[in-house]
Structure formats: C-alpha cells, structure tokens
C-alpha cells in the first residue's frame, strides 16, 4: 500500500480510538467527503490495514483480576516444536497476546485469569504440561499504568 497522507492517518487514528464514529464524523475529522471516507475504509480493509472492529471489554468487571506476563522456554528449537506450541497457544482463550522473543526465553505471553487458583491450574495444565515447554516464569501485574490499542500514527 502507498504511504499514508496526513488526512488518511487522521482517519485511521480516529477510527482506532472510536469505532462508533459515523462516516460524517470521520469525514469532518479527516477533511474528506463521506463518499471518500467509505471508499478509503474499504481500501484499508482490503489492504489489511484494518484487521477488524471490536468492542474493548473491561476485564475487572468480567471477573478477570489476574494479569500475568508469562515467559516460556522451549525444550528444543525445531520447526515442528515451534509450530505445535504456537498452535496450542492460539487455542487458549486466556492468552491475550503471545510473542516469540530473543534472549533467555523463547516466548512472552500476556495471560488473564479470574484468580490465582485459576492461573495456577492454567499454568500447570496448559503450559507446563505441554511437551515442548522446558520452563516458565510468571510476573504478575500489580496495577495497570497504561493500556492502549491505538498505534502511534504520527501526524
């Protein structure tokens, strides 16, 4: 896709902060017509810039009080082991994010859980029992300082 101009970045920035904005609102914010906005949104979706539109839920109000950064080390580093483990992780609803990382650990994940007992069960049965996993280390979030899903698009 071509490099985005200023009004296109403003449009994407507004959309990623509030998907309830109407096309009229988006047109005003980006300085384009409503028809242009509709066409641009379709282009962005077709190009994969917009991957989806979701509602952001409050985990605490849903009883998900434990947030954990889980670091995992693998037993062996083969394509099969990685593929198998990554498919397993994708199937776990408690895993909000997972990254393959450099350094002493192989993966870092963001996990949400109802309570410590639930997390302990998850860790032991879903992670440590997996044949590809050598070890895991948990860091528990004490409080959230910042949370954003908005990418820094500049201006």
Short mmCIF file of C-alpha atoms in Angstrom, two decimals:
data_model
loop_
_atom_site.label_atom_id
_atom_site.label_comp_id
_atom_site.label_asym_id
_atom_site.label_seq_id
_atom_site.Cartn_x
_atom_site.Cartn_y
_atom_site.Cartn_z
CA UNK A 1 0.00 0.00 0.00
CA UNK A 2 1.13 3.55 -0.68
CA UNK A 3 2.36 5.79 2.12
CA UNK A 4 -0.50 7.38 4.02
CA UNK A 5 -1.06 11.11 3.79
CA UNK A 6 -1.96 13.28 6.78
CA UNK A 7 -5.75 13.06 6.37
CA UNK A 8 -5.60 9.27 5.93
CA UNK A 9 -3.56 8.95 9.13
CA UNK A 10 -6.08 11.18 10.94
CA UNK A 11 -8.89 8.97 9.67
CA UNK A 12 -7.21 5.77 10.86
CA UNK A 13 -6.27 7.38 14.18
CA UNK A 14 -9.87 8.45 14.80
CA UNK A 15 -11.19 5.01 13.83
CA UNK A 16 -8.80 3.13 16.11
CA UNK A 17 -9.78 5.31 19.05
CA UNK A 18 -13.56 5.16 18.50
CA UNK A 19 -15.24 2.80 16.03
CA UNK A 20 -18.65 4.30 16.79
CA UNK A 21 -17.87 7.48 14.84
CA UNK A 22 -20.15 7.90 11.83
CA UNK A 23 -18.82 8.39 8.31
CA UNK A 24 -19.92 12.02 8.61
CA UNK A 25 -17.84 12.44 11.79
CA UNK A 26 -14.87 10.74 10.13
CA UNK A 27 -15.23 12.97 7.06
CA UNK A 28 -15.08 16.09 9.25
CA UNK A 29 -12.05 14.82 11.18
CA UNK A 30 -10.09 13.88 8.07
CA UNK A 31 -11.19 16.71 5.78
CA UNK A 32 -12.69 14.37 3.17
CA UNK A 33 -16.18 13.73 1.81
CA UNK A 34 -18.37 10.98 3.21
CA UNK A 35 -18.10 9.06 -0.08
CA UNK A 36 -14.30 9.30 0.05
CA UNK A 37 -14.35 8.00 3.62
CA UNK A 38 -16.44 4.99 2.65
CA UNK A 39 -14.07 4.21 -0.25
CA UNK A 40 -10.94 4.69 1.90
CA UNK A 41 -12.24 2.42 4.65
CA UNK A 42 -12.89 -0.32 2.07
CA UNK A 43 -9.36 0.18 0.64
CA UNK A 44 -7.85 0.00 4.13
CA UNK A 45 -9.78 -3.21 4.86
CA UNK A 46 -8.79 -4.78 1.52
CA UNK A 47 -5.12 -3.85 2.13
CA UNK A 48 -5.21 -5.39 5.61
CA UNK A 49 -4.63 -2.08 7.43
CA UNK A 50 -7.94 -2.56 9.22
CA UNK A 51 -7.97 -6.11 10.54
CA UNK A 52 -11.28 -5.91 12.40
CA UNK A 53 -13.55 -3.82 14.57
CA UNK A 54 -14.11 -4.89 18.16
CA UNK A 55 -15.56 -3.80 21.49
CA UNK A 56 -12.96 -3.44 24.25
CA UNK A 57 -14.24 -5.09 27.40
CA UNK A 58 -13.28 -4.30 30.99
CA UNK A 59 -11.54 -7.44 32.35
CA UNK A 60 -12.03 -6.49 36.01
CA UNK A 61 -15.79 -6.05 35.61
CA UNK A 62 -15.86 -9.50 33.99
CA UNK A 63 -14.06 -11.10 36.92
CA UNK A 64 -10.65 -11.37 35.24
CA UNK A 65 -8.49 -9.91 38.00
CA UNK A 66 -5.13 -11.60 37.39
CA UNK A 67 -2.89 -10.29 34.60
CA UNK A 68 0.36 -12.16 34.07
CA UNK A 69 3.37 -11.73 31.82
CA UNK A 70 4.43 -15.34 31.28
CA UNK A 71 7.86 -16.13 29.84
CA UNK A 72 8.37 -19.61 28.40
CA UNK A 73 11.47 -21.57 27.42
CA UNK A 74 11.28 -24.44 24.99
CA UNK A 75 12.87 -27.88 25.34
CA UNK A 76 14.16 -27.89 21.78
CA UNK A 77 14.12 -25.34 18.96
CA UNK A 78 12.77 -27.13 15.92
CA UNK A 79 10.20 -26.04 13.37
CA UNK A 80 7.85 -28.81 14.49
CA UNK A 81 8.16 -27.85 18.18
CA UNK A 82 7.51 -24.17 17.47
CA UNK A 83 4.59 -24.88 15.14
CA UNK A 84 3.00 -27.28 17.62
CA UNK A 85 3.40 -24.94 20.60
CA UNK A 86 2.20 -21.86 18.71
CA UNK A 87 -0.93 -23.70 17.53
CA UNK A 88 -1.57 -24.77 21.12
CA UNK A 89 -1.18 -21.18 22.41
CA UNK A 90 -3.56 -19.82 19.74
CA UNK A 91 -6.24 -22.18 21.08
CA UNK A 92 -6.03 -20.86 24.67
CA UNK A 93 -8.54 -18.07 25.41
CA UNK A 94 -6.55 -16.96 28.49
CA UNK A 95 -3.64 -15.95 26.24
CA UNK A 96 -4.34 -12.40 25.12
CA UNK A 97 -1.03 -11.88 23.35
CA UNK A 98 1.98 -14.05 22.56
CA UNK A 99 5.34 -13.04 21.14
CA UNK A 100 8.33 -15.05 20.04
CA UNK A 101 11.24 -13.18 21.63
CA UNK A 102 15.02 -13.04 21.68
CA UNK A 103 17.03 -13.59 24.85
CA UNK A 104 16.91 -16.25 27.53
CA UNK A 105 13.23 -17.07 27.00
CA UNK A 106 11.54 -18.09 23.76
CA UNK A 107 8.03 -16.67 24.22
CA UNK A 108 6.37 -13.96 26.27
CA UNK A 109 2.61 -14.01 26.74
CA UNK A 110 0.00 -11.82 28.35
CA UNK A 111 -2.42 -14.01 30.30
CA UNK A 112 -5.68 -13.05 32.01
CA UNK A 113 -7.30 -15.19 34.69
CA UNK A 114 -10.05 -14.96 37.28
CA UNK A 115 -7.89 -15.64 40.31
CA UNK A 116 -4.63 -17.21 41.45
CA UNK A 117 -6.09 -20.70 41.64
CA UNK A 118 -7.36 -20.49 38.05
CA UNK A 119 -4.00 -19.18 36.88
CA UNK A 120 -2.14 -21.94 38.71
CA UNK A 121 -4.33 -24.56 37.03
CA UNK A 122 -3.84 -22.90 33.63
CA UNK A 123 -0.06 -22.69 34.08
CA UNK A 124 0.33 -26.30 35.18
CA UNK A 125 -2.09 -27.97 32.78
CA UNK A 126 -1.94 -25.81 29.67
CA UNK A 127 1.66 -24.57 29.66
CA UNK A 128 4.00 -26.63 31.84
CA UNK A 129 2.40 -29.95 30.83
CA UNK A 130 2.98 -29.18 27.14
CA UNK A 131 5.79 -31.44 25.86
CA UNK A 132 7.59 -28.54 24.14
CA UNK A 133 7.96 -26.46 27.33
CA UNK A 134 11.09 -26.66 29.46
CA UNK A 135 10.24 -23.91 31.96
CA UNK A 136 8.09 -20.85 32.56
CA UNK A 137 8.35 -17.73 34.68
CA UNK A 138 5.41 -15.57 35.77
CA UNK A 139 5.38 -11.85 36.52
CA UNK A 140 2.12 -10.59 37.99
CA UNK A 141 0.78 -7.14 37.20
CA UNK A 142 0.08 -5.16 40.36
CA UNK A 143 -1.81 -2.38 38.57
CA UNK A 144 -2.26 -1.08 35.04
CA UNK A 145 -0.44 2.16 34.32
CA UNK A 146 -1.29 2.44 30.63
CA UNK A 147 -3.35 0.42 28.20
CA UNK A 148 -3.92 1.31 24.60
CA UNK A 149 -4.83 -0.42 21.40
CA UNK A 150 -4.14 2.73 19.35
CA UNK A 151 -1.00 2.59 17.22
CA UNK A 152 1.14 5.76 17.05
CA UNK A 153 0.38 7.02 13.55
CA UNK A 154 2.01 10.44 13.83
CA UNK A 155 0.61 13.48 12.09
#
